[in-house]
Short mmCIF file of C-alpha atoms and ligand atoms in Angstrom, two decimals:
data_model
loop_
_atom_site.label_atom_id
_atom_site.label_comp_id
_atom_site.label_asym_id
_atom_site.label_seq_id
_atom_site.Cartn_x
_atom_site.Cartn_y
_atom_site.Cartn_z
CA MET C 12 229.32 -39.00 108.36
CA ASN C 13 229.82 -38.17 112.02
CA HIS C 14 227.52 -35.81 113.88
CA PRO C 15 228.18 -32.09 113.38
CA HIS C 16 230.63 -30.97 116.02
CA PRO C 17 229.88 -27.69 117.86
CA LEU C 18 233.51 -26.54 117.70
CA LEU C 19 234.27 -27.76 114.21
CA ASP C 20 231.35 -27.49 111.85
CA LEU C 21 230.75 -23.75 112.06
CA PRO C 22 229.67 -21.40 109.29
CA PRO C 23 232.50 -19.04 108.28
CA LEU C 24 232.98 -15.94 110.43
CA THR C 25 231.94 -13.04 108.19
CA ALA C 26 233.70 -9.72 107.84
CA ASP C 27 230.60 -8.03 109.27
CA ARG C 28 230.65 -10.20 112.36
CA PHE C 29 234.39 -9.57 112.78
CA ALA C 30 233.84 -5.80 112.48
CA ALA C 31 231.00 -5.96 115.00
CA ILE C 32 233.28 -7.66 117.52
CA GLU C 33 235.84 -4.92 116.89
CA ARG C 34 233.20 -2.29 117.65
CA ARG C 35 232.38 -4.04 120.93
CA VAL C 36 236.06 -3.92 121.89
CA ALA C 37 236.22 -0.22 120.97
CA ALA C 38 233.20 0.41 123.20
CA LEU C 39 234.87 -1.52 126.01
CA LEU C 40 237.82 0.88 125.77
CA ALA C 41 235.61 3.94 125.21
CA THR C 42 237.89 4.75 122.30
CA GLU C 43 237.39 6.59 119.04
CA GLN C 44 240.75 5.33 117.80
CA ASP C 45 241.11 2.48 115.35
CA VAL C 46 240.87 -0.90 117.07
CA VAL C 47 242.68 -3.81 115.48
CA ILE C 48 241.86 -7.29 116.74
CA THR C 49 245.07 -9.22 116.41
CA GLN C 50 244.90 -12.92 115.65
CA GLY C 51 247.16 -14.23 118.37
CA GLU C 52 247.96 -13.96 122.07
CA ALA C 53 248.67 -10.45 123.39
CA LEU C 54 252.41 -10.81 122.87
CA LEU C 55 251.61 -10.41 119.14
CA PRO C 56 250.35 -6.78 119.27
CA LEU C 57 252.75 -5.97 122.12
CA GLU C 58 255.69 -6.91 119.90
CA GLY C 59 254.08 -5.59 116.72
CA CYS C 60 253.60 -2.12 118.21
CA ILE C 61 257.17 -1.88 119.43
CA ARG C 62 258.64 -3.09 116.13
CA SER C 63 256.41 -0.60 114.29
CA GLY C 64 256.98 2.37 116.56
CA ALA C 65 260.66 2.10 117.47
CA ARG C 66 263.62 2.30 115.10
CA PRO C 67 267.30 3.21 115.08
CA GLY C 68 267.47 6.83 116.23
CA SER C 69 264.50 6.43 118.59
CA THR C 70 264.97 7.01 122.28
CA ALA C 71 262.60 4.97 124.41
CA LEU C 72 261.79 5.35 128.07
CA ASN C 73 260.96 1.82 129.21
CA ILE C 74 259.26 1.71 132.60
CA VAL C 75 259.91 -1.60 134.32
CA THR C 76 257.54 -2.55 137.13
CA GLY C 77 257.51 -6.30 136.44
CA PRO C 78 258.71 -8.98 134.02
CA TYR C 79 256.87 -7.69 130.93
CA GLY C 80 258.73 -4.39 131.06
CA GLN C 81 261.99 -6.31 130.83
CA THR C 82 260.77 -8.04 127.66
CA PHE C 83 259.73 -4.74 126.09
CA GLY C 84 263.19 -3.30 126.78
CA ASP C 85 264.75 -6.23 124.90
CA TRP C 86 262.49 -5.68 121.88
CA LEU C 87 263.16 -1.93 121.89
CA ARG C 88 266.93 -2.52 121.92
CA ASP C 89 266.53 -5.10 119.17
CA CYS C 90 264.85 -2.40 117.03
CA GLY C 91 267.95 -0.24 117.42
CA ALA C 92 266.38 2.25 119.82
CA THR C 93 268.36 3.81 122.66
CA VAL C 94 266.58 2.50 125.74
CA ILE C 95 266.36 4.24 129.10
CA ASP C 96 265.11 1.70 131.65
CA LEU C 97 263.24 3.25 134.56
CA GLU C 98 263.10 0.40 137.06
CA VAL C 99 260.77 0.47 140.03
CA PRO C 100 260.76 -2.10 142.85
CA PHE C 101 257.98 -4.64 142.39
CA HIS C 102 256.39 -3.82 145.75
CA THR C 103 255.38 -0.34 144.57
CA ALA C 104 254.26 1.60 141.48
CA VAL C 105 255.94 4.20 139.29
CA THR C 106 254.82 7.81 139.80
CA ALA C 107 254.20 10.57 137.28
CA LYS C 108 257.01 12.50 139.01
CA ASP C 109 259.46 9.65 138.33
CA VAL C 110 258.46 9.71 134.66
CA GLU C 111 258.69 13.50 134.47
CA ARG C 112 262.23 13.41 135.90
CA ALA C 113 263.31 10.68 133.47
CA LEU C 114 261.91 12.60 130.49
CA ALA C 115 263.64 15.79 131.64
CA ALA C 116 266.94 13.90 131.87
CA HIS C 117 266.40 12.41 128.38
CA PRO C 118 264.65 15.11 126.37
CA GLY C 119 265.06 13.19 123.08
CA THR C 120 262.66 10.48 124.26
CA ASP C 121 260.05 9.78 121.58
CA PHE C 122 258.54 6.51 122.89
CA VAL C 123 257.36 5.59 126.38
CA SER C 124 256.39 2.03 127.28
CA LEU C 125 254.45 1.17 130.39
CA VAL C 126 252.58 -1.81 131.81
CA HIS C 127 249.31 -0.72 133.41
CA ALA C 128 248.73 -3.58 135.84
CA GLU C 129 251.11 -6.47 136.35
CA ALA C 130 249.43 -9.79 137.05
CA ALA C 131 252.89 -11.24 137.67
CA THR C 132 253.86 -8.79 140.41
CA GLY C 133 250.46 -7.47 141.54
CA ASN C 134 251.09 -3.75 141.14
CA THR C 135 249.26 -1.13 139.08
CA ASN C 136 250.51 2.19 137.77
CA PRO C 137 248.76 5.60 137.62
CA VAL C 138 248.33 5.79 133.86
CA ALA C 139 246.16 8.92 133.77
CA GLU C 140 248.80 11.03 135.55
CA ILE C 141 251.68 9.50 133.61
CA GLY C 142 249.78 10.10 130.36
CA GLU C 143 249.64 13.82 131.08
CA VAL C 144 253.40 13.97 131.50
CA VAL C 145 254.06 11.90 128.39
CA ARG C 146 251.66 13.98 126.31
CA ALA C 147 253.31 17.23 127.46
CA HIS C 148 256.64 15.79 126.32
CA GLY C 149 255.21 14.68 122.97
CA ALA C 150 256.39 11.06 123.05
CA LEU C 151 254.31 8.16 121.77
CA PHE C 152 252.67 6.36 124.70
CA TYR C 153 252.48 2.56 124.59
CA LEU C 154 250.51 0.71 127.25
CA ASP C 155 250.19 -2.99 128.09
CA ALA C 156 246.70 -3.16 129.57
CA VAL C 157 246.27 -6.94 129.32
CA ALA C 158 245.96 -7.35 133.08
CA SER C 159 243.99 -4.18 133.77
CA VAL C 160 241.19 -4.32 131.19
CA GLY C 161 238.00 -5.37 132.93
CA ALA C 162 239.58 -5.18 136.37
CA GLU C 163 240.02 -1.41 136.74
CA PRO C 164 239.29 1.78 134.76
CA LEU C 165 241.08 1.94 131.40
CA LEU C 166 240.51 5.05 129.26
CA PRO C 167 243.12 5.25 126.49
CA ASP C 168 241.64 8.32 124.78
CA ALA C 169 241.18 10.36 127.96
CA TRP C 170 244.65 9.35 129.16
CA GLY C 171 246.49 10.09 125.92
CA VAL C 172 247.50 6.49 125.24
CA ASP C 173 248.59 6.03 121.61
CA LEU C 174 248.84 2.24 121.66
CA CYS C 175 246.70 0.35 124.14
CA VAL C 176 247.07 -3.43 124.03
CA ILE C 177 244.53 -5.72 125.67
CA GLY C 178 243.82 -9.43 125.94
CA ALA C 179 240.70 -11.19 127.15
CA GLN C 180 242.30 -13.95 129.21
CA LYS C 181 242.58 -12.13 132.53
CA ALA C 182 239.72 -10.12 134.03
CA LEU C 183 237.37 -10.64 131.10
CA GLY C 184 237.56 -14.40 131.53
CA GLY C 185 237.85 -14.80 127.76
CA PRO C 186 240.12 -16.54 125.25
CA ALA C 187 243.90 -16.13 125.21
CA GLY C 188 244.31 -16.65 121.47
CA VAL C 189 243.18 -13.24 120.23
CA SER C 190 244.03 -9.76 121.49
CA ALA C 191 243.47 -6.16 120.45
CA VAL C 192 245.14 -2.79 120.23
CA SER C 193 243.77 0.72 119.85
CA VAL C 194 245.98 2.85 117.62
CA SER C 195 245.97 6.66 117.58
CA GLY C 196 246.38 8.73 114.42
CA ARG C 197 249.80 9.81 115.69
CA ALA C 198 250.84 6.18 116.10
CA TRP C 199 249.72 5.29 112.55
CA GLU C 200 251.79 8.21 111.23
CA ARG C 201 254.82 7.01 113.16
CA PHE C 202 254.41 3.47 111.86
CA ALA C 203 253.98 4.64 108.27
CA ALA C 204 257.14 6.75 108.48
CA ASN C 205 259.20 3.85 109.83
CA PRO C 206 260.90 1.92 107.02
CA LYS C 207 261.65 -0.86 109.54
CA ALA C 208 258.00 -1.29 110.60
CA PRO C 209 256.83 -4.85 109.82
CA ARG C 210 255.01 -5.09 106.50
CA ARG C 211 253.63 -8.23 104.86
CA SER C 212 254.30 -9.90 108.19
CA TYR C 213 252.18 -11.50 110.91
CA LEU C 214 253.55 -8.79 113.24
CA SER C 215 252.35 -6.01 110.95
CA LEU C 216 249.68 -3.60 112.12
CA LEU C 217 250.10 -1.53 108.96
CA ASP C 218 248.91 -4.55 106.93
CA TRP C 219 245.65 -4.53 108.88
CA LYS C 220 245.28 -0.79 108.36
CA GLU C 221 245.83 -1.00 104.62
CA ARG C 222 244.00 -4.23 103.89
CA TRP C 223 241.16 -4.08 106.41
CA ILE C 224 240.53 -0.65 107.94
CA ASP C 225 241.30 1.55 104.90
CA THR C 226 239.22 -0.66 102.60
CA GLY C 227 236.13 -0.25 104.76
CA ARG C 228 236.39 -3.53 106.68
CA ARG C 229 234.73 -5.44 103.86
CA ALA C 230 237.03 -8.42 103.34
CA LEU C 231 239.26 -10.12 105.90
CA PRO C 232 242.90 -10.34 104.82
CA HIS C 233 243.09 -13.99 105.88
CA ALA C 234 241.04 -16.67 107.65
CA PRO C 235 240.25 -15.38 111.13
CA ALA C 236 240.83 -17.30 114.38
CA GLN C 237 237.17 -18.16 114.36
CA LEU C 238 236.75 -20.00 117.64
CA GLU C 239 238.70 -17.36 119.52
CA MET C 240 236.72 -14.54 117.92
CA LEU C 241 233.45 -16.19 118.93
CA ALA C 242 234.81 -16.70 122.44
CA LEU C 243 235.81 -13.03 122.61
CA GLU C 244 232.32 -12.03 121.57
CA ALA C 245 230.83 -14.44 124.11
CA CYS C 246 232.90 -13.11 126.98
CA LEU C 247 231.85 -9.53 126.19
CA GLU C 248 228.22 -10.65 126.02
CA ARG C 249 228.59 -12.43 129.33
CA MET C 250 230.07 -9.29 130.87
CA ASP C 251 227.10 -7.26 129.64
CA ALA C 252 224.66 -9.86 130.96
CA GLU C 253 226.31 -9.56 134.38
CA GLY C 254 225.71 -5.81 134.40
CA GLY C 255 228.61 -4.58 132.30
CA LEU C 256 232.07 -3.26 132.97
CA PRO C 257 231.25 -1.48 136.28
CA VAL C 258 230.02 -4.74 137.82
CA LEU C 259 233.06 -6.65 136.58
CA MET C 260 235.45 -3.99 137.92
CA ALA C 261 233.65 -3.91 141.26
CA ARG C 262 234.07 -7.68 141.57
CA HIS C 263 237.82 -7.34 141.04
CA ALA C 264 238.13 -4.42 143.46
CA SER C 265 236.35 -6.47 146.11
CA ALA C 266 238.55 -9.50 145.45
CA LYS C 267 241.65 -7.36 145.96
CA ALA C 268 240.31 -5.84 149.19
CA ALA C 269 239.29 -9.25 150.51
CA ALA C 270 242.58 -10.94 149.59
CA ARG C 271 244.70 -8.20 151.17
CA ALA C 272 242.62 -8.00 154.34
CA GLY C 273 242.37 -11.77 154.61
CA ALA C 274 246.11 -12.30 154.17
CA ALA C 275 246.90 -9.65 156.77
CA ALA C 276 244.62 -11.40 159.29
CA LEU C 277 245.86 -14.89 158.38
CA GLY C 278 249.26 -14.45 159.99
CA GLY C 279 251.82 -17.19 159.51
CA GLY C 280 254.22 -14.56 158.23
CA LEU C 281 252.26 -13.89 155.04
CA GLU C 282 251.84 -10.22 154.11
CA PRO C 283 250.70 -8.21 151.07
CA TYR C 284 253.66 -7.97 148.65
CA VAL C 285 252.63 -4.52 147.39
CA TYR C 286 252.82 -2.20 150.40
CA GLU C 287 250.17 0.40 149.52
CA ALA C 288 246.66 -0.69 148.58
CA ALA C 289 246.56 2.11 145.97
CA ASP C 290 249.53 0.51 144.17
CA ALA C 291 248.00 -2.98 144.25
CA ALA C 292 246.27 -4.29 141.12
CA PRO C 293 242.66 -5.48 141.31
CA VAL C 294 243.47 -8.30 138.88
CA ALA C 295 245.66 -10.33 141.26
CA THR C 296 247.01 -10.03 144.79
CA THR C 297 250.61 -10.92 145.48
CA LEU C 298 251.69 -11.98 148.96
CA ARG C 299 255.14 -12.16 150.50
CA THR C 300 256.30 -15.12 152.55
CA THR C 301 258.57 -14.39 155.50
CA GLY C 302 260.42 -16.42 158.11
CA GLY C 303 262.09 -18.74 155.63
CA VAL C 304 258.89 -20.11 154.08
CA ASP C 305 259.49 -20.95 150.42
CA ALA C 306 256.60 -19.59 148.35
CA ALA C 307 256.72 -22.36 145.74
CA GLU C 308 256.58 -25.01 148.46
CA LEU C 309 253.74 -23.20 150.22
CA VAL C 310 251.72 -22.98 146.99
CA ALA C 311 252.34 -26.65 146.20
CA LYS C 312 251.03 -27.60 149.64
CA ALA C 313 248.01 -25.30 149.30
CA LEU C 314 247.16 -26.78 145.90
CA ALA C 315 247.44 -30.28 147.38
CA VAL C 316 244.82 -29.23 149.96
CA ASP C 317 242.53 -27.70 147.34
CA PRO C 318 243.49 -28.00 143.65
CA SER C 319 240.72 -25.58 142.63
CA VAL C 320 242.25 -22.45 144.18
CA PRO C 321 243.74 -19.79 141.84
CA LEU C 322 247.19 -19.79 143.45
CA ALA C 323 250.61 -19.67 141.82
CA ALA C 324 254.12 -18.93 142.97
CA GLY C 325 255.93 -15.93 141.51
CA GLY C 326 257.99 -16.48 138.35
CA GLY C 327 261.76 -16.96 138.32
CA ALA C 328 263.55 -15.80 141.45
CA LEU C 329 260.24 -14.56 142.90
CA ALA C 330 259.16 -18.20 143.36
CA ARG C 331 260.95 -18.20 146.71
CA GLU C 332 259.08 -15.27 148.24
CA MET C 333 255.94 -14.47 146.22
CA VAL C 334 252.52 -16.09 146.24
CA ARG C 335 250.04 -14.93 143.59
CA VAL C 336 246.31 -15.06 144.24
CA ASN C 337 244.99 -14.87 140.68
CA HIS C 338 241.49 -13.72 141.55
CA TYR C 339 240.54 -12.66 138.04
CA GLY C 340 237.75 -13.46 135.64
CA PRO C 341 235.66 -16.34 136.97
CA ALA C 342 237.90 -16.41 140.09
CA ALA C 343 236.98 -12.85 141.13
CA THR C 344 234.50 -14.22 143.65
CA PRO C 345 234.27 -14.27 147.45
CA GLU C 346 234.35 -18.09 147.29
CA ALA C 347 237.63 -18.22 145.35
CA VAL C 348 239.31 -15.73 147.69
CA ARG C 349 238.04 -17.54 150.77
CA ALA C 350 239.13 -20.93 149.45
CA SER C 351 242.59 -19.49 148.65
CA LEU C 352 242.97 -18.18 152.20
CA THR C 353 241.77 -21.48 153.67
CA ALA C 354 244.24 -23.50 151.60
CA LEU C 355 247.11 -21.11 152.39
CA GLY C 356 246.25 -21.29 156.10
CA ALA C 357 246.34 -25.09 156.07
CA ALA C 358 249.64 -25.09 154.18
CA LEU C 359 251.23 -22.56 156.55
CA THR C 360 250.12 -24.54 159.60
CA ASP C 361 251.57 -27.67 157.98
CA LEU C 362 254.89 -25.86 157.57
CA GLY C 363 254.95 -25.00 161.28
CA ARG C 364 253.71 -21.43 160.83
CA PRO C 365 250.31 -21.45 162.59
CA ALA C 366 247.73 -19.36 160.75
CA ASP C 367 244.32 -18.10 161.83
CA VAL C 368 241.95 -19.13 159.05
CA ASP C 369 238.82 -18.03 160.92
CA ALA C 370 240.19 -14.52 161.38
CA ALA C 371 241.28 -14.40 157.73
CA LEU C 372 237.85 -15.44 156.46
CA ALA C 373 236.10 -12.94 158.73
CA SER C 374 238.37 -10.12 157.50
CA ALA C 375 237.99 -11.14 153.88
CA THR C 376 234.22 -11.28 154.11
CA ALA C 377 234.04 -7.89 155.79
CA ALA C 378 236.42 -6.36 153.23
CA TRP C 379 234.51 -7.79 150.25
CA ALA C 380 231.52 -5.63 151.08
C1 PLP H 24 249.06 -11.85 131.34
C2 PLP H 24 249.77 -10.69 130.79
C3 PLP H 24 250.17 -10.66 129.46
C4 PLP H 24 249.94 -11.83 128.53
O1 PLP H 24 250.97 -12.74 128.67
P1 PLP H 24 250.85 -14.29 128.99
O2 PLP H 24 252.28 -14.68 129.08
O3 PLP H 24 250.13 -14.92 127.88
O4 PLP H 24 250.12 -14.48 130.29
C5 PLP H 24 250.82 -9.54 129.01
N1 PLP H 24 251.06 -8.48 129.82
C6 PLP H 24 250.69 -8.48 131.09
C7 PLP H 24 250.98 -7.30 131.94
C8 PLP H 24 250.03 -9.58 131.63
O5 PLP H 24 249.69 -9.59 132.92
#
């Protein structure tokens, strides 16, 4: 017999332990709603909620401020809903006024989908104000908060969010293989009344309600993703040990301020992609290359200088002009931001676009505080 392996030879994860982790997630979201921990990456509850809440005859307002919004629109159309896409340029955020106008133009809207913060494009949307408008209209409000949870305030109950989906892999520095959603009473009613809502399916949230929540959370419907559940618990414990959510959010706010200020001082044609600081997400800072510098090439050079920096080029067509500084989770530190600026400065200089690394580091350090 080999030695017991720390990842393999674990006692079973009990229903009580599972329920306790759920309660921790509910506390994280300050929610009284039902929290379902979904046994897969966040795309699972994101898709499950749309397939449960939308149906032929639905009209959905789909707010697109980045690539995830485009995916949600495709799912909504696939469910037979009439979809109104409200597209906003990636360098800004949507406003409550924009949403109010769209709802007035489409009074039959019964579902609104929104991404809170976009790690892929670096913007964040004013959910509290939008929630007021959506609530006044009476539509169900679906929010992708995967990139905002842990990085900035997220209050689904206070903001009137009916379906709030989170994952642990961004600001929380946790596992990617489980996710969670808080579900309002209104949302459960909508799901139950939808004959097309997934049932006896891995996408089904109603299954979890019937087989887990409504039976008092006594027996798990199937074997849980044990390692991921333990990792989720561990990342919440680590957050608490650091001082809790306020400390984690402050670290992300500082990383954003430092990255924006540092990039502005760096020169070399690099500038914050999101114009207004208020529209920029604390989870990740996106930068725009100018003067013909290809962002993918710049990032490749920066990573060759320092492979440890949390840099990536934008996805798809954005790879030509967008650099992402993914300063989230364990990378929400002054060191990671400074190293990113240093590597970008070296890469820009190498590409014939002289950059002032000393000025960038001085600005970043000042802005962190
Ligand atoms: C990261 C993220 C997700 C999760 O998707 P991945 O493709 O696994 O990274 C979902 N929504 C948003 C807004 C995200 O930033």
